[in-house]
């Protein structure tokens, strides 16, 4: 006769919750851990829709840009990428109404661009673009930074709310390699860095 006595496994023990989070990790702990993950740096850009889309003479909308380190390839077939945007940020609000946007993969010599578009309390985006060389994407009309290692033009396929961010998944419409000079700009332990 088989042994019918039930075996019990002790419940796993977890560390006591840190203040503010029932999951057991504080903002500071999470931020410190994630700062050890090196990330590439990109400039995400889009153009506001015209004030009157039915009037071809209506003024174009302003160009908008932001620095992002949470950017990744999602799929090869179809070609999809993902960028994480702070919920309620200007770019999040814009991409909620404008499905066309672009990404410039910044080179190590473009640290000044990354810093400029990451500023808090910054001046208008129009002034930020003033002395930066760029061309307009043919598929999106969005600015593509001159000297970038790669540029991608995208159309939003899906928006996924994720905590205090929105994950925007875009289908890649065009991809080009405007510059082969230099290495990538990376972000590690709270600073922009170069490889090597």
Short mmCIF file of N, CA and C in Angstrom, two decimals:
data_model
loop_
_atom_site.label_atom_id
_atom_site.label_comp_id
_atom_site.label_asym_id
_atom_site.label_seq_id
_atom_site.Cartn_x
_atom_site.Cartn_y
_atom_site.Cartn_z
N UNK A 1 0.85 -1.17 0.00
CA UNK A 1 0.00 0.00 0.00
C UNK A 1 0.89 1.24 0.00
N UNK A 2 0.62 2.20 -0.92
CA UNK A 2 1.46 3.38 -1.00
C UNK A 2 1.29 4.26 0.22
N UNK A 3 2.32 4.99 0.51
CA UNK A 3 2.28 5.92 1.64
C UNK A 3 1.39 7.09 1.27
N UNK A 4 0.34 7.33 2.03
CA UNK A 4 -0.60 8.40 1.72
C UNK A 4 -0.36 9.65 2.55
N UNK A 5 0.69 9.62 3.35
CA UNK A 5 0.98 10.79 4.17
C UNK A 5 1.35 11.96 3.25
N UNK A 6 0.77 13.12 3.47
CA UNK A 6 1.06 14.27 2.60
C UNK A 6 2.37 14.91 3.03
N UNK A 7 3.10 15.28 2.02
CA UNK A 7 4.36 15.98 2.28
C UNK A 7 4.11 17.47 2.19
N UNK A 8 4.59 18.19 3.13
CA UNK A 8 4.41 19.64 3.07
C UNK A 8 5.77 20.29 2.89
N UNK A 9 5.76 21.31 2.05
CA UNK A 9 6.97 22.07 1.82
C UNK A 9 6.82 23.39 2.56
N UNK A 10 7.84 23.76 3.29
CA UNK A 10 7.71 25.04 4.00
C UNK A 10 7.53 26.18 3.02
N UNK A 11 6.75 27.16 3.42
CA UNK A 11 6.51 28.33 2.57
C UNK A 11 7.81 29.09 2.37
N UNK A 12 8.04 29.57 1.16
CA UNK A 12 9.27 30.33 0.93
C UNK A 12 9.26 31.62 1.74
N UNK A 13 10.43 32.03 2.17
CA UNK A 13 10.49 33.29 2.92
C UNK A 13 11.02 34.37 1.99
N UNK A 14 10.41 35.54 2.09
CA UNK A 14 10.79 36.68 1.27
C UNK A 14 11.25 37.80 2.18
N UNK A 15 12.11 38.67 1.68
CA UNK A 15 12.53 39.79 2.51
C UNK A 15 11.34 40.68 2.82
N UNK A 16 11.42 41.36 3.93
CA UNK A 16 10.31 42.25 4.29
C UNK A 16 10.21 43.36 3.27
N UNK A 17 8.96 43.81 2.99
CA UNK A 17 8.78 44.83 1.97
C UNK A 17 9.52 46.12 2.30
N UNK A 18 10.13 46.71 1.28
CA UNK A 18 10.75 48.01 1.46
C UNK A 18 9.66 49.07 1.47
N UNK A 19 9.96 50.19 2.06
CA UNK A 19 8.93 51.20 2.20
C UNK A 19 8.40 51.64 0.85
N UNK A 20 7.09 51.71 0.73
CA UNK A 20 6.45 52.18 -0.48
C UNK A 20 6.14 51.12 -1.51
N UNK A 21 6.72 49.94 -1.43
CA UNK A 21 6.48 48.91 -2.43
C UNK A 21 6.21 47.58 -1.75
N UNK A 22 5.04 47.01 -2.01
CA UNK A 22 4.71 45.72 -1.41
C UNK A 22 5.54 44.60 -2.02
N UNK A 23 6.13 44.83 -3.18
CA UNK A 23 6.91 43.78 -3.84
C UNK A 23 8.28 43.58 -3.20
N UNK A 24 8.70 44.49 -2.34
CA UNK A 24 9.94 44.28 -1.62
C UNK A 24 11.15 45.00 -2.16
N UNK A 25 10.99 45.95 -3.06
CA UNK A 25 12.14 46.70 -3.56
C UNK A 25 11.80 48.19 -3.55
N UNK A 26 12.73 48.98 -3.11
CA UNK A 26 12.50 50.42 -3.08
C UNK A 26 12.88 51.04 -4.42
N UNK A 27 12.44 52.26 -4.66
CA UNK A 27 12.81 52.96 -5.88
C UNK A 27 14.33 53.06 -6.01
N UNK A 28 15.00 53.36 -4.89
CA UNK A 28 16.45 53.53 -4.92
C UNK A 28 17.15 52.21 -5.26
N UNK A 29 16.69 51.10 -4.67
CA UNK A 29 17.29 49.80 -4.95
C UNK A 29 17.11 49.41 -6.42
N UNK A 30 15.90 49.63 -6.91
CA UNK A 30 15.61 49.28 -8.31
C UNK A 30 16.44 50.15 -9.26
N UNK A 31 16.48 51.46 -8.99
CA UNK A 31 17.24 52.37 -9.83
C UNK A 31 18.73 52.00 -9.83
N UNK A 32 19.27 51.68 -8.66
CA UNK A 32 20.69 51.32 -8.56
C UNK A 32 20.99 50.04 -9.33
N UNK A 33 20.12 49.05 -9.21
CA UNK A 33 20.33 47.79 -9.92
C UNK A 33 20.28 48.00 -11.43
N UNK A 34 19.28 48.76 -11.91
CA UNK A 34 19.13 48.95 -13.34
C UNK A 34 20.22 49.85 -13.93
N UNK A 35 20.86 50.68 -13.09
CA UNK A 35 21.93 51.54 -13.59
C UNK A 35 23.15 50.72 -14.01
N UNK A 36 23.20 49.46 -13.58
CA UNK A 36 24.32 48.59 -13.96
C UNK A 36 24.10 47.94 -15.32
N UNK A 37 22.95 48.20 -15.95
CA UNK A 37 22.67 47.68 -17.29
C UNK A 37 23.04 48.75 -18.31
N UNK A 38 24.07 48.50 -19.10
CA UNK A 38 24.47 49.46 -20.13
C UNK A 38 23.42 49.49 -21.23
N UNK A 39 23.07 50.70 -21.68
CA UNK A 39 22.05 50.86 -22.70
C UNK A 39 22.56 51.76 -23.81
N UNK A 40 22.10 51.51 -25.02
CA UNK A 40 22.35 52.42 -26.11
C UNK A 40 21.51 53.67 -25.92
N UNK A 41 21.90 54.76 -26.56
CA UNK A 41 21.19 56.03 -26.42
C UNK A 41 20.65 56.43 -27.78
N UNK A 42 19.37 56.77 -27.82
CA UNK A 42 18.73 57.18 -29.07
C UNK A 42 18.01 58.51 -28.88
N UNK A 43 17.79 59.18 -30.00
CA UNK A 43 16.95 60.38 -30.02
C UNK A 43 15.65 59.98 -30.71
N UNK A 44 14.53 60.10 -30.00
CA UNK A 44 13.21 59.81 -30.56
C UNK A 44 12.61 61.14 -30.99
N UNK A 45 12.12 61.21 -32.22
CA UNK A 45 11.57 62.46 -32.74
C UNK A 45 10.23 62.22 -33.42
N UNK A 46 9.43 63.28 -33.45
CA UNK A 46 8.15 63.24 -34.16
C UNK A 46 7.77 64.68 -34.48
N UNK A 47 6.88 64.83 -35.41
CA UNK A 47 6.38 66.16 -35.75
C UNK A 47 4.92 66.25 -35.36
N UNK A 48 4.57 67.33 -34.66
CA UNK A 48 3.17 67.52 -34.30
C UNK A 48 2.33 67.60 -35.58
N UNK A 49 1.11 67.10 -35.53
CA UNK A 49 0.24 67.22 -36.72
C UNK A 49 -0.04 68.70 -37.01
N UNK A 50 -0.31 69.05 -38.28
CA UNK A 50 -0.65 70.45 -38.58
C UNK A 50 -1.90 70.87 -37.82
N UNK A 51 -2.01 72.18 -37.55
CA UNK A 51 -3.16 72.68 -36.81
C UNK A 51 -4.46 72.38 -37.53
N UNK A 52 -4.44 72.45 -38.87
CA UNK A 52 -5.62 72.13 -39.67
C UNK A 52 -5.19 71.16 -40.77
N UNK A 53 -5.38 69.84 -40.54
CA UNK A 53 -4.91 68.85 -41.52
C UNK A 53 -5.57 68.98 -42.89
N UNK A 54 -6.74 69.63 -42.96
CA UNK A 54 -7.44 69.77 -44.23
C UNK A 54 -6.96 70.97 -45.05
N UNK A 55 -6.15 71.82 -44.42
CA UNK A 55 -5.65 73.01 -45.11
C UNK A 55 -4.17 72.83 -45.43
N UNK A 56 -3.82 72.65 -46.72
CA UNK A 56 -2.40 72.44 -47.06
C UNK A 56 -1.51 73.63 -46.74
N UNK A 57 -2.11 74.80 -46.53
CA UNK A 57 -1.32 75.99 -46.21
C UNK A 57 -1.21 76.23 -44.71
N UNK A 58 -1.86 75.40 -43.92
CA UNK A 58 -1.80 75.56 -42.46
C UNK A 58 -0.38 75.32 -41.98
N UNK A 59 0.04 76.05 -40.93
CA UNK A 59 1.41 75.85 -40.44
C UNK A 59 1.63 74.42 -39.94
N UNK A 60 2.85 73.94 -40.21
CA UNK A 60 3.21 72.61 -39.71
C UNK A 60 3.33 72.65 -38.21
N UNK A 61 3.17 71.48 -37.60
CA UNK A 61 3.36 71.39 -36.17
C UNK A 61 4.83 71.44 -35.80
N UNK A 62 5.11 71.66 -34.54
CA UNK A 62 6.49 71.75 -34.06
C UNK A 62 7.15 70.37 -34.02
N UNK A 63 8.46 70.34 -34.23
CA UNK A 63 9.23 69.11 -34.06
C UNK A 63 9.44 68.89 -32.56
N UNK A 64 9.35 67.62 -32.15
CA UNK A 64 9.52 67.25 -30.74
C UNK A 64 10.56 66.15 -30.67
N UNK A 65 11.42 66.21 -29.66
CA UNK A 65 12.45 65.19 -29.51
C UNK A 65 12.69 64.86 -28.05
N UNK A 66 13.15 63.65 -27.81
CA UNK A 66 13.53 63.24 -26.45
C UNK A 66 14.60 62.16 -26.52
N UNK A 67 15.48 62.17 -25.53
CA UNK A 67 16.50 61.14 -25.40
C UNK A 67 15.89 59.92 -24.74
N UNK A 68 16.23 58.73 -25.24
CA UNK A 68 15.72 57.50 -24.64
C UNK A 68 16.85 56.47 -24.55
N UNK A 69 16.83 55.70 -23.47
CA UNK A 69 17.75 54.57 -23.33
C UNK A 69 16.98 53.26 -23.29
N UNK A 70 15.67 53.33 -23.13
CA UNK A 70 14.84 52.12 -23.13
C UNK A 70 14.27 51.92 -24.53
N UNK A 71 15.12 51.43 -25.43
CA UNK A 71 14.76 51.22 -26.82
C UNK A 71 15.31 49.87 -27.23
N UNK A 72 14.53 49.08 -27.96
CA UNK A 72 15.00 47.76 -28.35
C UNK A 72 14.29 47.25 -29.60
N UNK A 73 14.95 46.29 -30.25
CA UNK A 73 14.35 45.57 -31.35
C UNK A 73 13.41 44.52 -30.78
N UNK A 74 12.25 44.35 -31.41
CA UNK A 74 11.24 43.40 -30.92
C UNK A 74 11.09 42.22 -31.87
N UNK A 75 11.07 42.49 -33.18
CA UNK A 75 10.78 41.44 -34.15
C UNK A 75 11.46 41.76 -35.47
N UNK A 76 11.88 40.70 -36.17
CA UNK A 76 12.46 40.86 -37.50
C UNK A 76 11.39 40.78 -38.59
N UNK A 77 10.39 39.94 -38.38
CA UNK A 77 9.34 39.75 -39.38
C UNK A 77 7.97 39.74 -38.69
N UNK A 78 7.27 40.88 -38.69
CA UNK A 78 7.62 42.15 -39.32
C UNK A 78 8.66 42.90 -38.48
N UNK A 79 9.34 43.88 -39.08
CA UNK A 79 10.34 44.63 -38.31
C UNK A 79 9.66 45.56 -37.30
N UNK A 80 9.85 45.25 -36.02
CA UNK A 80 9.23 46.03 -34.95
C UNK A 80 10.27 46.45 -33.94
N UNK A 81 10.09 47.66 -33.39
CA UNK A 81 10.93 48.16 -32.31
C UNK A 81 10.02 48.65 -31.20
N UNK A 82 10.63 48.88 -30.03
CA UNK A 82 9.86 49.32 -28.87
C UNK A 82 10.63 50.44 -28.17
N UNK A 83 9.90 51.46 -27.77
CA UNK A 83 10.48 52.52 -26.93
C UNK A 83 9.56 52.71 -25.73
N UNK A 84 10.17 52.94 -24.57
CA UNK A 84 9.43 53.16 -23.34
C UNK A 84 9.40 54.65 -23.04
N UNK A 85 8.20 55.21 -22.88
CA UNK A 85 8.01 56.63 -22.64
C UNK A 85 7.34 56.86 -21.29
N UNK A 86 7.82 57.87 -20.57
CA UNK A 86 7.18 58.20 -19.29
C UNK A 86 5.74 58.62 -19.56
N UNK A 87 4.81 58.00 -18.84
CA UNK A 87 3.39 58.30 -19.03
C UNK A 87 3.12 59.77 -18.78
N UNK A 88 2.40 60.39 -19.71
CA UNK A 88 2.05 61.79 -19.57
C UNK A 88 3.13 62.75 -20.03
N UNK A 89 4.28 62.24 -20.50
CA UNK A 89 5.32 63.12 -21.02
C UNK A 89 4.85 63.71 -22.35
N UNK A 90 5.55 64.74 -22.79
CA UNK A 90 5.15 65.37 -24.05
C UNK A 90 5.20 64.37 -25.20
N UNK A 91 6.26 63.54 -25.24
CA UNK A 91 6.36 62.56 -26.34
C UNK A 91 5.28 61.50 -26.24
N UNK A 92 4.95 61.06 -25.02
CA UNK A 92 3.88 60.08 -24.85
C UNK A 92 2.55 60.65 -25.36
N UNK A 93 2.27 61.90 -24.98
CA UNK A 93 1.03 62.53 -25.43
C UNK A 93 1.01 62.70 -26.95
N UNK A 94 2.16 63.10 -27.51
CA UNK A 94 2.21 63.32 -28.96
C UNK A 94 2.03 62.00 -29.72
N UNK A 95 2.72 60.94 -29.27
CA UNK A 95 2.62 59.67 -30.00
C UNK A 95 1.27 58.98 -29.78
N UNK A 96 0.48 59.51 -28.85
CA UNK A 96 -0.88 59.01 -28.69
C UNK A 96 -1.77 59.52 -29.83
N UNK A 97 -1.40 60.67 -30.41
CA UNK A 97 -2.19 61.21 -31.53
C UNK A 97 -1.47 61.16 -32.86
N UNK A 98 -0.14 61.08 -32.83
CA UNK A 98 0.68 61.05 -34.06
C UNK A 98 1.32 59.67 -34.17
N UNK A 99 0.90 58.85 -35.15
CA UNK A 99 1.44 57.49 -35.23
C UNK A 99 2.82 57.39 -35.87
N UNK A 100 3.31 58.48 -36.47
CA UNK A 100 4.59 58.44 -37.18
C UNK A 100 5.69 59.08 -36.34
N UNK A 101 6.81 58.38 -36.21
CA UNK A 101 7.92 58.87 -35.40
C UNK A 101 9.22 58.27 -35.91
N UNK A 102 10.33 58.75 -35.37
CA UNK A 102 11.62 58.29 -35.86
C UNK A 102 12.60 58.14 -34.70
N UNK A 103 13.66 57.38 -34.96
CA UNK A 103 14.71 57.13 -33.98
C UNK A 103 16.05 57.34 -34.66
N UNK A 104 16.94 58.09 -33.99
CA UNK A 104 18.33 58.24 -34.44
C UNK A 104 19.21 57.59 -33.39
N UNK A 105 19.98 56.57 -33.78
CA UNK A 105 20.90 55.90 -32.86
C UNK A 105 22.14 56.77 -32.76
N UNK A 106 22.37 57.35 -31.57
CA UNK A 106 23.42 58.36 -31.41
C UNK A 106 24.81 57.74 -31.31
N UNK A 107 25.77 58.45 -31.88
CA UNK A 107 27.17 58.03 -31.82
C UNK A 107 27.83 58.64 -30.59
N UNK A 108 29.01 58.14 -30.26
CA UNK A 108 29.72 58.63 -29.08
C UNK A 108 30.05 60.12 -29.17
N UNK A 109 30.09 60.68 -30.37
CA UNK A 109 30.36 62.11 -30.52
C UNK A 109 29.10 62.96 -30.38
N UNK A 110 27.97 62.35 -30.12
CA UNK A 110 26.70 63.09 -30.03
C UNK A 110 26.16 63.17 -28.60
N UNK A 111 27.06 63.12 -27.64
CA UNK A 111 26.68 63.24 -26.23
C UNK A 111 25.92 64.54 -25.97
N UNK A 112 26.32 65.62 -26.65
CA UNK A 112 25.66 66.92 -26.45
C UNK A 112 24.19 66.87 -26.87
N UNK A 113 23.89 66.10 -27.91
CA UNK A 113 22.49 65.96 -28.35
C UNK A 113 21.69 65.20 -27.30
N UNK A 114 22.27 64.11 -26.80
CA UNK A 114 21.58 63.32 -25.77
C UNK A 114 21.30 64.18 -24.55
N UNK A 115 22.29 64.93 -24.09
CA UNK A 115 22.10 65.78 -22.91
C UNK A 115 21.08 66.87 -23.14
N UNK A 116 21.10 67.46 -24.31
CA UNK A 116 20.17 68.56 -24.62
C UNK A 116 18.72 68.10 -24.58
N UNK A 117 18.44 66.93 -25.18
CA UNK A 117 17.05 66.47 -25.26
C UNK A 117 16.61 65.68 -24.02
N UNK A 118 17.50 65.55 -23.03
CA UNK A 118 17.14 64.89 -21.78
C UNK A 118 16.92 65.90 -20.65
N UNK A 119 17.16 67.19 -20.93
CA UNK A 119 17.05 68.21 -19.89
C UNK A 119 15.65 68.30 -19.32
N UNK A 120 15.57 68.50 -18.00
CA UNK A 120 14.29 68.80 -17.36
C UNK A 120 14.11 70.31 -17.39
N UNK A 121 12.88 70.76 -17.55
CA UNK A 121 12.62 72.20 -17.58
C UNK A 121 13.31 72.88 -18.75
N UNK A 122 13.40 72.18 -19.87
CA UNK A 122 14.15 72.69 -21.02
C UNK A 122 13.35 73.74 -21.78
N UNK A 123 14.05 74.43 -22.68
CA UNK A 123 13.40 75.41 -23.54
C UNK A 123 12.58 74.67 -24.58
N UNK A 124 11.92 75.41 -25.45
CA UNK A 124 11.05 74.77 -26.45
C UNK A 124 11.87 73.87 -27.37
N UNK A 125 11.22 72.85 -27.87
CA UNK A 125 11.89 71.91 -28.77
C UNK A 125 12.40 72.61 -30.03
N UNK A 126 11.68 73.64 -30.48
CA UNK A 126 12.11 74.36 -31.68
C UNK A 126 13.53 74.89 -31.50
N UNK A 127 13.83 75.44 -30.32
CA UNK A 127 15.18 75.95 -30.05
C UNK A 127 16.19 74.82 -29.90
N UNK A 128 15.76 73.67 -29.39
CA UNK A 128 16.68 72.54 -29.23
C UNK A 128 17.17 72.02 -30.57
N UNK A 129 16.33 72.08 -31.58
CA UNK A 129 16.70 71.60 -32.91
C UNK A 129 17.49 72.65 -33.71
N UNK A 130 17.54 73.90 -33.20
CA UNK A 130 18.04 75.02 -34.00
C UNK A 130 19.41 74.80 -34.62
N UNK A 131 20.39 74.30 -33.87
CA UNK A 131 21.73 74.18 -34.43
C UNK A 131 22.20 72.74 -34.56
N UNK A 132 21.26 71.82 -34.63
CA UNK A 132 21.60 70.41 -34.81
C UNK A 132 21.33 70.03 -36.27
N UNK A 133 22.34 69.49 -36.98
CA UNK A 133 22.08 69.09 -38.37
C UNK A 133 21.13 67.90 -38.41
N UNK A 134 20.12 68.00 -39.25
CA UNK A 134 19.18 66.89 -39.42
C UNK A 134 18.53 66.97 -40.78
N UNK A 135 17.96 65.84 -41.19
CA UNK A 135 17.14 65.79 -42.40
C UNK A 135 15.77 65.29 -41.98
N UNK A 136 14.79 65.53 -42.81
CA UNK A 136 13.44 65.05 -42.53
C UNK A 136 13.25 63.67 -43.14
N UNK A 137 12.69 62.77 -42.34
CA UNK A 137 12.40 61.45 -42.86
C UNK A 137 11.34 61.50 -43.95
N UNK A 138 11.56 60.73 -45.00
CA UNK A 138 10.60 60.73 -46.11
C UNK A 138 9.27 60.09 -45.73
N UNK A 139 9.29 59.11 -44.83
CA UNK A 139 8.06 58.39 -44.46
C UNK A 139 7.31 59.07 -43.33
N UNK A 140 8.02 59.81 -42.47
CA UNK A 140 7.39 60.35 -41.26
C UNK A 140 7.42 61.86 -41.16
N UNK A 141 8.34 62.50 -41.87
CA UNK A 141 8.52 63.94 -41.71
C UNK A 141 9.25 64.31 -40.44
N UNK A 142 9.62 63.33 -39.64
CA UNK A 142 10.31 63.58 -38.37
C UNK A 142 11.78 63.86 -38.61
N UNK A 143 12.41 64.66 -37.74
CA UNK A 143 13.85 64.92 -37.90
C UNK A 143 14.69 63.67 -37.64
N UNK A 144 15.70 63.47 -38.49
CA UNK A 144 16.67 62.39 -38.33
C UNK A 144 18.03 63.05 -38.13
N UNK A 145 18.67 62.80 -36.99
CA UNK A 145 19.90 63.50 -36.63
C UNK A 145 21.03 63.18 -37.60
N UNK A 146 21.68 64.22 -38.10
CA UNK A 146 22.85 64.04 -38.94
C UNK A 146 23.98 63.42 -38.13
N UNK A 147 24.72 62.50 -38.72
CA UNK A 147 25.83 61.86 -38.02
C UNK A 147 25.43 60.71 -37.13
N UNK A 148 24.14 60.36 -37.10
CA UNK A 148 23.70 59.21 -36.29
C UNK A 148 24.24 57.92 -36.90
N UNK A 149 24.45 56.92 -36.06
CA UNK A 149 24.94 55.62 -36.56
C UNK A 149 23.88 54.92 -37.40
N UNK A 150 22.62 55.10 -37.02
CA UNK A 150 21.51 54.50 -37.78
C UNK A 150 20.27 55.35 -37.54
N UNK A 151 19.36 55.33 -38.49
CA UNK A 151 18.07 56.00 -38.32
C UNK A 151 16.96 55.05 -38.73
N UNK A 152 15.86 55.14 -38.02
CA UNK A 152 14.68 54.31 -38.28
C UNK A 152 13.45 55.21 -38.29
N UNK A 153 12.58 54.98 -39.25
CA UNK A 153 11.28 55.66 -39.23
C UNK A 153 10.23 54.62 -38.92
N UNK A 154 9.28 54.98 -38.07
CA UNK A 154 8.34 53.99 -37.53
C UNK A 154 6.90 54.49 -37.57
N UNK A 155 5.99 53.53 -37.55
CA UNK A 155 4.55 53.80 -37.39
C UNK A 155 4.06 52.97 -36.23
N UNK A 156 3.38 53.60 -35.28
CA UNK A 156 2.92 52.90 -34.09
C UNK A 156 1.97 51.78 -34.45
N UNK A 157 2.26 50.59 -33.91
CA UNK A 157 1.39 49.42 -34.07
C UNK A 157 0.59 49.17 -32.80
N UNK A 158 1.20 49.48 -31.65
CA UNK A 158 0.55 49.14 -30.39
C UNK A 158 1.11 50.03 -29.28
N UNK A 159 0.25 50.40 -28.34
CA UNK A 159 0.65 51.13 -27.14
C UNK A 159 0.23 50.29 -25.94
N UNK A 160 1.18 50.03 -25.05
CA UNK A 160 0.92 49.16 -23.90
C UNK A 160 1.22 49.91 -22.61
N UNK A 161 0.19 50.19 -21.78
CA UNK A 161 0.46 50.82 -20.49
C UNK A 161 1.28 49.86 -19.62
N UNK A 162 2.32 50.39 -18.96
CA UNK A 162 3.20 49.56 -18.12
C UNK A 162 3.66 50.40 -16.94
N UNK A 163 2.94 50.30 -15.83
CA UNK A 163 3.30 51.09 -14.65
C UNK A 163 3.23 52.57 -14.96
N UNK A 164 4.33 53.30 -14.70
CA UNK A 164 4.33 54.73 -14.96
C UNK A 164 4.89 55.07 -16.34
N UNK A 165 4.94 54.08 -17.22
CA UNK A 165 5.42 54.28 -18.59
C UNK A 165 4.44 53.70 -19.61
N UNK A 166 4.62 54.09 -20.85
CA UNK A 166 3.89 53.52 -21.98
C UNK A 166 4.90 52.89 -22.91
N UNK A 167 4.68 51.62 -23.26
CA UNK A 167 5.55 50.95 -24.22
C UNK A 167 4.93 51.15 -25.60
N UNK A 168 5.67 51.81 -26.47
CA UNK A 168 5.19 52.09 -27.82
C UNK A 168 5.92 51.16 -28.78
N UNK A 169 5.16 50.28 -29.43
CA UNK A 169 5.72 49.34 -30.39
C UNK A 169 5.46 49.90 -31.79
N UNK A 170 6.53 50.04 -32.57
CA UNK A 170 6.39 50.63 -33.89
C UNK A 170 6.91 49.71 -34.98
N UNK A 171 6.22 49.73 -36.11
CA UNK A 171 6.69 49.01 -37.30
C UNK A 171 7.70 49.90 -38.01
N UNK A 172 8.84 49.33 -38.34
CA UNK A 172 9.89 50.10 -39.00
C UNK A 172 9.55 50.25 -40.48
N UNK A 173 9.47 51.51 -40.92
CA UNK A 173 9.12 51.82 -42.31
C UNK A 173 10.37 52.02 -43.16
N UNK A 174 11.40 52.62 -42.57
CA UNK A 174 12.68 52.80 -43.27
C UNK A 174 13.80 52.61 -42.26
N UNK A 175 14.93 52.15 -42.74
CA UNK A 175 16.13 52.02 -41.90
C UNK A 175 17.33 52.40 -42.76
N UNK A 176 18.20 53.25 -42.21
CA UNK A 176 19.40 53.63 -42.96
C UNK A 176 20.58 53.77 -42.02
N UNK A 177 21.77 53.74 -42.63
CA UNK A 177 23.03 53.85 -41.88
C UNK A 177 23.77 55.08 -42.40
N UNK A 178 23.41 56.27 -41.92
CA UNK A 178 24.02 57.48 -42.46
C UNK A 178 25.49 57.67 -42.09
N UNK A 179 25.95 57.08 -40.99
CA UNK A 179 27.34 57.29 -40.57
C UNK A 179 27.95 56.00 -40.08
N UNK A 180 29.18 55.75 -40.53
CA UNK A 180 29.90 54.56 -40.06
C UNK A 180 31.02 54.96 -39.12
N UNK A 181 31.10 56.25 -38.79
CA UNK A 181 32.20 56.75 -37.96
C UNK A 181 31.89 56.63 -36.48
N UNK A 182 32.89 56.14 -35.73
CA UNK A 182 32.78 56.12 -34.28
C UNK A 182 31.93 54.98 -33.76
N UNK A 183 31.91 54.87 -32.45
CA UNK A 183 31.13 53.85 -31.78
C UNK A 183 29.84 54.42 -31.23
N UNK A 184 29.05 53.59 -30.57
CA UNK A 184 27.77 54.04 -30.04
C UNK A 184 27.93 54.82 -28.75
N UNK A 185 27.00 55.71 -28.50
CA UNK A 185 26.90 56.37 -27.21
C UNK A 185 26.14 55.43 -26.29
N UNK A 186 26.66 55.19 -25.09
CA UNK A 186 25.99 54.30 -24.14
C UNK A 186 25.71 55.04 -22.84
N UNK A 187 24.83 54.47 -22.06
CA UNK A 187 24.45 55.04 -20.76
C UNK A 187 24.66 53.96 -19.71
N UNK A 188 25.50 54.26 -18.71
CA UNK A 188 25.84 53.27 -17.68
C UNK A 188 26.11 53.98 -16.37
N UNK A 189 25.49 53.49 -15.30
CA UNK A 189 25.64 54.05 -13.96
C UNK A 189 25.40 55.56 -13.94
N UNK A 190 24.32 55.96 -14.64
CA UNK A 190 23.88 57.35 -14.59
C UNK A 190 24.68 58.33 -15.43
N UNK A 191 25.56 57.83 -16.32
CA UNK A 191 26.38 58.71 -17.15
C UNK A 191 26.45 58.22 -18.58
N UNK A 192 26.60 59.18 -19.53
CA UNK A 192 26.86 58.81 -20.91
C UNK A 192 28.32 58.37 -21.02
N UNK A 193 28.55 57.29 -21.77
CA UNK A 193 29.90 56.74 -21.89
C UNK A 193 30.14 56.28 -23.32
N UNK A 194 31.41 56.00 -23.63
CA UNK A 194 31.77 55.41 -24.91
C UNK A 194 32.37 54.04 -24.65
N UNK A 195 32.25 53.16 -25.63
CA UNK A 195 32.85 51.84 -25.50
C UNK A 195 34.36 51.96 -25.60
N UNK A 196 35.04 51.03 -24.90
CA UNK A 196 36.48 50.97 -25.04
C UNK A 196 37.23 51.68 -24.02
#
